[in-house]
Amino acid sequence: MSIEVYRDAWGVPHLRAGDPDELAFAQGRVTARDRAWQLEVERHRARGTSAAFLGAAELGWDVFARRVRLADTARRCFARLERTDAPTAAWVRAYVDGVNDGLAEGARRAPEFAETGLAPGRWEPWTPLAVWLSTHVLFAGFPTKLWREEVARRLGEEWTELFATDGPGTAGSNGWVVAGERTASGAALVAGDPHRFIEAPGVYQQIRLACPAYDVVGLAVPGVPGLAHFGHTGPVAWAITNAMADYQDVYRERLRRLPGGAVEALGPEGWRPATTHTETIEVAGGDPVAIEVIETDRGPVIVGVEEEPETGGPADGTPEAGSPQGGPTDGTTEAGSPAGEIPVAGVPGAGAPGAGAPAGGATANGVSETGSPANGAPETGSPANGAPEAGTPVGNAPADARTAGDSPAAGAPVDGTGGGVLEDGPVGSVPDGHGGGWEVLALRCPPRVTEELGFGVLPALLRARTVGDVDAALDGWVEPVNVVQAADTRGGLLHRVAGHVPVRDRANSLRIVPAWDPAHAWADAPAPLPRAEVRGHAVMANARGLAAPLGVEFAPPHRADRIDALLGASADWTPETTTAVHRDTDNPSAARLLAAVGRTDGDLSPAASAVRERLLAWDRRMDTESTDAGLYAAVRGAVVRRLAGHEAFAALRDPAPYPELFRPWLALGPRVAFALETLLTAGPVPAGDVDRIVREALEEVAAGEPPAAWGATHRLAPWQALPDPDDDARWPGLAGDHDCVLSTSSVPGWTDRSARASAARYVWDLADRERSGWVVPFGASGVPGDPHHRDQLPLWLRGELAPVTTDWQYLTKEQE
């Protein structure tokens, strides 16, 4: 082979090879050597086998991963890729071969393997696709539909979208492109930062991929070949943010068990066979857990399998031989699993960030919540891992915010049964007159339907030379749905949405919909994808805008508006001055609470009046050393807790009857926190009570110990598969807040600890690639003790970037 590996001063791998497949092998191998433990965790996430080495806390994710058919969907997508795009399939295989070649060496360097007694497993050709799916399956935040269902059922149909407003949301991602006419060099700049759950090792890998066909620097997702999200080929650069599109549906299904053990589901055409099989999940330190996996014509059943009435089906609840099968029948391992491996698939923890959001009640580095996310806020877009950028996006849906035509009003019953919600809960036995059996929830996702993920886009992006090349490549993208910006050295600019959004009734985007109603079927063709002309500069920050026709909930406009204002203040941007935008800590979302504080004039104790005056004089900067920012956060937290405790929300306090994995989307406290701006002026809490709550919050804070500086409590809380108890005290304080450009997300009222922030920052310079910059929160290596394990953390905390070095003579060649 002609593979050469070089490193820059930060340990970033720069790879050179004779052709793209050889280069893909090199990318897989160097990733395995640098991040073997991370790759093994990701492989288990995707297969649903995390509990086998991390214990029972991970069982919730494993159950979900298997029931939603992550590994099987990845196998199907790869099989289709082999049939329709053999060169890309071979390229993915080369990456997997490289991973397998480097894992043993990487595992010897990673102490976590010895600590858990785990041996590295073997990657299959479809494993990168499974990793991608597990990273993004919760990215679109379908559990928000479960929350809306609970709000409508418990609080009233008129409040269905109360908590989904353009008020404060969780962190998202920033991106912007500045045209050459507004830069000092006369060439465009592309910049931004993806905000995801912070994991250690990091969810993005800085890397360079060079062969005779191309030479590209960018941020890779460990376990996936190429540079899907952020890259600079020299002539062209691109970047993405989460479009906040809605492209997954939750269907209420009616199932019945036949005397022989087979299962049928009621669809628009009547009762039809569902596939069913059993799987066994191994649990470290515990007994194996057997689960039944059911899939209807709409999709896999994710909630309610266990709610089958005792009178239905065979005594042991398992299908008879000869019943319809959708997977393995021996109850141990999925088809295609290597012999001798731990059976089946998954992600660490019901709370794994890569799964989209942490589970409530989980503990991350000593931060624990009750009924709220342990690591921070529900995502607006994953962690990657996740995604995601995912979780609980926020935003109102205008009447025309769907691609579908006329549809029932939000929350209106669509099947004559009150929207399909049973009186005793969301799933369970079917009442008399409904055909017997029981009700469950099934998830419908584009990759499961189309058997396509869009991996053919990845090598095409590496070959791109113009924005036209990037644009054409992205026509094949599927999931997740992203807003993309690109610029090239010819002056070309691109701002568009990429991905697959099904066209269907608007009710599908809002709530759980009945599977038997044909009105909720998907159209054959996906929705058209919006694009816009770039005039001077363009911003993407998860807000309602370009992607509005494709979504329901969006991030508030604060970050987008602030970046737009900052960019508009200069026509002489450079890569160096652009980093100041990344660091901006102005908090526009504080305005509404400060206005409420301003209304409390009089009727306050002297101490509370002093707190009021300090807040009204505050500059709204969420700086690490700011005691006024700490004071604001303390008052905000007190307001959130009191609002959540108001009798108007009493019906929402009981836990929702869904798996614990979905708790981050279903906890009242965080929902109130993220919708605070809206709830201060609208909703079931009377205005007089809101004013009283703000006064009481001022008095509460004034009577306690003076709040510390913001950075004393607003500290980093990254997720680790094996957290080090000693690390907790060492994690640093952070500037920023949810709606600052420097977005560092916590759960106001419950914890100031931040588990979500910039998973990377970048500036791509189209005038000179070597003037570009990038940074990740930790470092290039996933190996504890390596010099490059966390060497970028000080840069990241200061808002600075490491240089992108591309001259081979300034790199150090690694000896084989």
Coordinates of C-alpha atoms in Angstrom, one line a residue, residues 402-716:
R402 CA -46.2 22.1 5.9
T403 CA -45.9 20.8 2.4
A404 CA -49.1 18.8 2.6
G405 CA -52.3 20.5 1.6
D406 CA -55.5 20.8 3.6
S407 CA -55.4 18.9 6.9
P408 CA -57.3 18.7 10.2
A409 CA -56.6 21.5 12.6
A410 CA -53.9 20.9 15.2
G411 CA -55.1 18.5 17.8
A412 CA -58.4 17.7 16.1
P413 CA -59.5 14.1 16.3
V414 CA -58.8 12.3 13.0
D415 CA -60.5 9.0 13.5
G416 CA -63.6 9.7 15.5
T417 CA -62.1 8.4 18.8
G418 CA -60.7 11.6 20.3
G419 CA -57.5 11.4 18.2
G420 CA -56.9 7.8 19.1
V421 CA -56.1 8.5 22.8
L422 CA -57.5 5.9 25.2
E423 CA -59.0 7.1 28.4
D424 CA -56.6 5.1 30.5
G425 CA -53.5 6.1 28.7
P426 CA -51.7 6.2 25.4
V427 CA -51.4 2.5 24.8
G428 CA -53.0 -0.7 26.2
S429 CA -56.0 -2.9 25.7
V430 CA -58.4 -1.9 22.9
P431 CA -61.9 -1.1 24.3
D432 CA -64.8 -3.3 23.4
G433 CA -66.0 -2.8 19.9
H434 CA -62.5 -2.2 18.5
G435 CA -61.7 -5.8 17.6
G436 CA -59.8 -6.9 20.7
G437 CA -56.1 -7.0 21.0
W438 CA -54.0 -4.0 22.2
E439 CA -52.7 -0.7 21.1
V440 CA -49.0 0.2 20.6
L441 CA -46.9 2.9 18.9
A442 CA -44.9 2.4 15.8
L443 CA -42.2 4.6 14.3
R444 CA -41.9 5.4 10.6
C445 CA -38.5 6.7 9.3
P446 CA -37.4 7.3 5.7
P447 CA -34.4 5.0 5.8
R448 CA -36.5 2.1 6.9
V449 CA -39.0 2.8 4.2
T450 CA -36.6 3.6 1.3
E451 CA -33.6 1.6 2.3
E452 CA -31.5 4.6 1.6
L453 CA -29.2 6.7 3.8
G454 CA -27.5 8.8 1.1
F455 CA -24.0 7.5 1.6
G456 CA -23.3 7.9 -2.1
V457 CA -23.1 11.7 -1.3
L458 CA -20.0 11.2 0.9
P459 CA -17.4 10.3 -1.8
A460 CA -19.0 12.9 -4.1
L461 CA -18.4 15.6 -1.5
L462 CA -14.7 14.8 -1.3
R463 CA -14.4 15.1 -5.1
A464 CA -16.3 18.5 -5.2
R465 CA -14.6 21.5 -6.8
T466 CA -17.5 24.0 -7.0
V467 CA -20.7 24.7 -5.1
G468 CA -22.4 23.2 -8.1
D469 CA -20.7 19.9 -7.3
V470 CA -21.7 20.1 -3.7
D471 CA -25.3 21.0 -4.7
A472 CA -25.6 18.1 -7.1
A473 CA -24.1 15.6 -4.6
L474 CA -26.6 16.7 -1.9
D475 CA -29.5 15.9 -4.0
G476 CA -29.0 12.3 -2.9
W477 CA -28.9 13.1 0.9
V478 CA -31.5 11.4 3.1
E479 CA -31.0 11.7 6.9
P480 CA -30.7 13.8 8.9
V481 CA -32.2 16.8 7.1
N482 CA -29.7 19.7 7.1
V483 CA -29.4 23.3 6.0
V484 CA -26.2 23.4 3.9
Q485 CA -24.0 26.4 3.1
A486 CA -21.0 26.3 0.7
A487 CA -18.7 28.7 -1.1
D488 CA -16.0 28.2 -3.8
T489 CA -13.0 30.1 -5.1
R490 CA -14.9 31.1 -8.2
G491 CA -17.3 33.2 -6.1
G492 CA -20.1 30.6 -6.0
L493 CA -22.4 30.5 -3.0
L494 CA -24.9 27.9 -1.8
H495 CA -27.7 28.0 0.8
R496 CA -30.1 25.1 0.7
V497 CA -31.8 22.2 2.5
A498 CA -30.8 18.6 1.9
G499 CA -32.5 15.4 3.0
H500 CA -35.7 13.4 2.7
V501 CA -38.9 14.8 4.2
P502 CA -42.1 12.8 3.4
V503 CA -45.2 14.6 2.2
R504 CA -48.2 13.8 4.5
D505 CA -51.0 15.2 6.5
R506 CA -49.9 18.0 8.9
A507 CA -51.4 16.1 11.8
N508 CA -48.6 13.5 11.4
S509 CA -46.1 16.3 12.3
L510 CA -48.0 17.3 15.4
R511 CA -49.2 14.2 17.2
I512 CA -49.6 10.5 17.2
V513 CA -51.8 9.5 14.3
P514 CA -54.0 6.3 13.8
A515 CA -52.4 3.7 11.5
W516 CA -55.7 2.6 10.1
D517 CA -56.7 6.0 8.7
P518 CA -55.5 6.3 5.0
A519 CA -55.2 10.1 5.5
H520 CA -51.9 9.6 7.3
A521 CA -50.1 7.7 4.6
W522 CA -46.9 9.1 3.0
A523 CA -47.0 10.4 -0.6
D524 CA -44.7 8.6 -3.0
A525 CA -42.4 11.5 -3.6
P526 CA -40.7 13.6 -0.8
A527 CA -41.2 17.3 -0.3
P528 CA -39.3 19.8 -2.5
L529 CA -36.3 21.2 -0.7
P530 CA -36.0 25.0 -0.2
R531 CA -33.0 27.1 -1.2
A532 CA -32.1 30.8 -1.1
E533 CA -29.8 33.2 -2.7
V534 CA -26.9 34.5 -0.6
R535 CA -26.7 38.3 -0.5
G536 CA -23.6 39.5 1.4
H537 CA -24.0 36.9 4.0
A538 CA -26.4 34.2 5.2
V539 CA -26.9 32.6 8.6
M540 CA -28.2 29.2 9.6
A541 CA -29.0 28.6 13.3
N542 CA -31.9 26.2 13.5
A543 CA -34.4 29.1 13.5
R544 CA -37.6 29.3 11.5
G545 CA -36.6 30.5 8.0
L546 CA -35.4 28.6 5.0
A547 CA -36.6 25.2 6.3
A548 CA -39.9 26.5 7.7
P549 CA -42.1 24.6 5.2
L550 CA -40.6 21.4 6.4
G551 CA -40.9 21.6 10.2
V552 CA -43.0 22.4 13.2
E553 CA -40.6 23.3 15.9
F554 CA -37.6 25.5 15.5
A555 CA -35.0 27.1 17.7
P556 CA -35.8 30.7 18.7
P557 CA -34.5 33.4 16.5
H558 CA -32.0 34.9 19.0
R559 CA -28.8 33.2 17.7
A560 CA -29.6 33.8 14.1
D561 CA -30.6 37.4 14.6
R562 CA -27.5 38.1 16.7
I563 CA -25.1 36.5 14.2
D564 CA -26.8 38.4 11.4
A565 CA -26.4 41.7 13.3
L566 CA -22.7 41.0 14.0
L567 CA -22.0 40.1 10.4
G568 CA -23.8 43.2 9.1
A569 CA -21.5 45.4 11.2
S570 CA -18.4 44.9 9.0
A571 CA -17.5 44.4 5.4
D572 CA -13.9 43.5 6.1
W573 CA -14.1 40.0 7.7
T574 CA -11.1 37.8 8.2
P575 CA -10.7 34.3 9.6
E576 CA -9.3 35.9 12.8
T577 CA -12.1 38.4 13.3
T578 CA -14.7 35.8 12.6
T579 CA -13.8 33.9 15.8
A580 CA -15.2 36.8 17.8
V581 CA -18.6 35.8 16.5
H582 CA -18.1 32.3 17.9
R583 CA -17.4 33.9 21.3
D584 CA -20.3 36.3 21.6
T585 CA -22.1 35.9 25.0
D586 CA -25.0 38.4 24.6
N587 CA -28.2 36.7 25.9
P588 CA -31.2 38.2 24.0
S589 CA -33.6 35.7 25.5
A590 CA -33.2 37.4 28.9
A591 CA -35.1 40.4 27.7
R592 CA -38.6 39.1 28.5
L593 CA -37.7 38.0 32.1
L594 CA -36.0 41.3 32.7
A595 CA -39.1 43.1 31.5
A596 CA -41.1 41.1 34.1
V597 CA -38.5 42.0 36.7
G598 CA -39.0 45.6 35.7
R599 CA -42.7 45.4 36.4
T600 CA -42.0 44.5 40.1
D601 CA -41.2 48.1 41.1
G602 CA -42.5 48.6 44.7
D603 CA -43.7 46.0 47.1
L604 CA -40.3 44.4 47.4
S605 CA -38.0 44.1 50.4
P606 CA -34.8 46.2 50.3
A607 CA -32.7 43.2 49.5
A608 CA -35.0 42.1 46.6
S609 CA -35.0 45.7 45.3
A610 CA -31.3 45.6 45.2
V611 CA -31.4 42.3 43.2
R612 CA -33.9 43.9 40.8
E613 CA -31.7 47.0 40.3
R614 CA -28.6 44.9 39.6
L615 CA -30.5 42.8 37.0
L616 CA -32.0 45.9 35.2
A617 CA -28.4 47.4 35.0
W618 CA -26.9 44.1 33.7
D619 CA -25.4 44.0 30.2
R620 CA -26.9 40.6 29.4
R621 CA -23.5 39.0 28.9
M622 CA -23.3 35.4 30.1
D623 CA -19.5 35.7 30.9
T624 CA -17.8 33.1 33.1
E625 CA -16.7 35.7 35.7
S626 CA -19.9 37.7 35.7
T627 CA -21.7 37.7 39.1
D628 CA -24.6 39.5 37.5
A629 CA -25.0 36.6 35.0
G630 CA -24.9 34.3 38.0
L631 CA -27.6 36.4 39.7
Y632 CA -29.8 36.3 36.6
A633 CA -29.5 32.5 36.3
A634 CA -30.5 32.2 40.0
V635 CA -33.6 34.3 39.5
R636 CA -34.5 32.5 36.3
G637 CA -34.2 29.1 38.0
A638 CA -36.4 30.3 40.8
V639 CA -39.0 31.5 38.4
V640 CA -38.9 28.2 36.4
R641 CA -39.4 26.1 39.5
R642 CA -42.3 28.2 40.7
L643 CA -44.0 28.2 37.3
A644 CA -43.6 24.4 37.0
G645 CA -45.2 24.1 40.5
H646 CA -48.2 26.3 39.5
E647 CA -51.5 24.5 39.8
A648 CA -52.2 25.2 36.1
F649 CA -49.6 22.5 35.3
A650 CA -50.6 20.0 38.0
A651 CA -52.0 17.5 35.4
L652 CA -48.6 17.3 33.7
R653 CA -46.6 16.4 36.8
D654 CA -47.1 12.7 36.8
P655 CA -44.6 10.8 34.7
A656 CA -45.7 10.1 31.2
P657 CA -46.3 6.4 30.5
Y658 CA -43.5 5.9 28.1
P659 CA -40.1 4.3 28.2
E660 CA -37.5 6.1 30.4
L661 CA -35.4 6.7 27.2
F662 CA -37.9 9.4 26.2
R663 CA -38.1 11.1 29.6
P664 CA -35.9 14.1 28.5
W665 CA -38.8 15.1 26.1
L666 CA -41.5 14.4 28.6
A667 CA -40.4 16.1 31.9
L668 CA -42.5 19.1 32.9
G669 CA -39.6 21.1 34.6
P670 CA -37.3 21.3 31.6
R671 CA -40.3 22.0 29.3
V672 CA -41.2 25.0 31.4
A673 CA -37.6 26.1 31.4
F674 CA -37.2 26.0 27.7
A675 CA -40.6 27.7 27.1
L676 CA -40.1 30.4 29.7
E677 CA -40.3 33.3 27.3
T678 CA -43.7 32.1 26.1
L679 CA -45.0 31.2 29.5
L680 CA -44.2 34.6 30.9
T681 CA -46.7 36.2 28.5
A682 CA -49.0 33.3 27.4
G683 CA -50.5 30.1 28.6
P684 CA -52.7 28.9 31.5
V685 CA -50.9 30.7 34.3
P686 CA -52.7 34.1 34.8
A687 CA -50.6 37.2 34.3
G688 CA -51.1 38.2 37.9
D689 CA -49.7 34.9 39.0
V690 CA -46.7 35.4 36.7
D691 CA -45.9 38.8 38.3
R692 CA -46.3 37.3 41.8
I693 CA -43.9 34.4 40.8
V694 CA -41.3 36.9 39.6
R695 CA -41.6 38.9 42.8
E696 CA -41.3 35.7 44.9
A697 CA -38.2 34.6 42.9
L698 CA -36.5 37.9 43.6
E699 CA -37.2 37.6 47.3
E700 CA -36.0 34.0 47.3
V701 CA -32.7 34.9 45.7
A702 CA -32.3 38.0 47.9
A703 CA -32.8 35.9 51.1
G704 CA -30.2 33.3 50.2
E705 CA -26.4 33.3 49.7
P706 CA -25.3 35.7 47.0
P707 CA -25.1 33.8 43.8
A708 CA -21.5 33.0 42.6
A709 CA -20.1 34.0 39.2
W710 CA -21.8 32.3 36.3
G711 CA -18.8 30.0 35.6
A712 CA -18.8 28.7 39.1
T713 CA -22.0 26.8 38.5
H714 CA -22.2 26.7 34.7
R715 CA -19.5 24.0 34.3
L716 CA -18.9 21.5 31.6

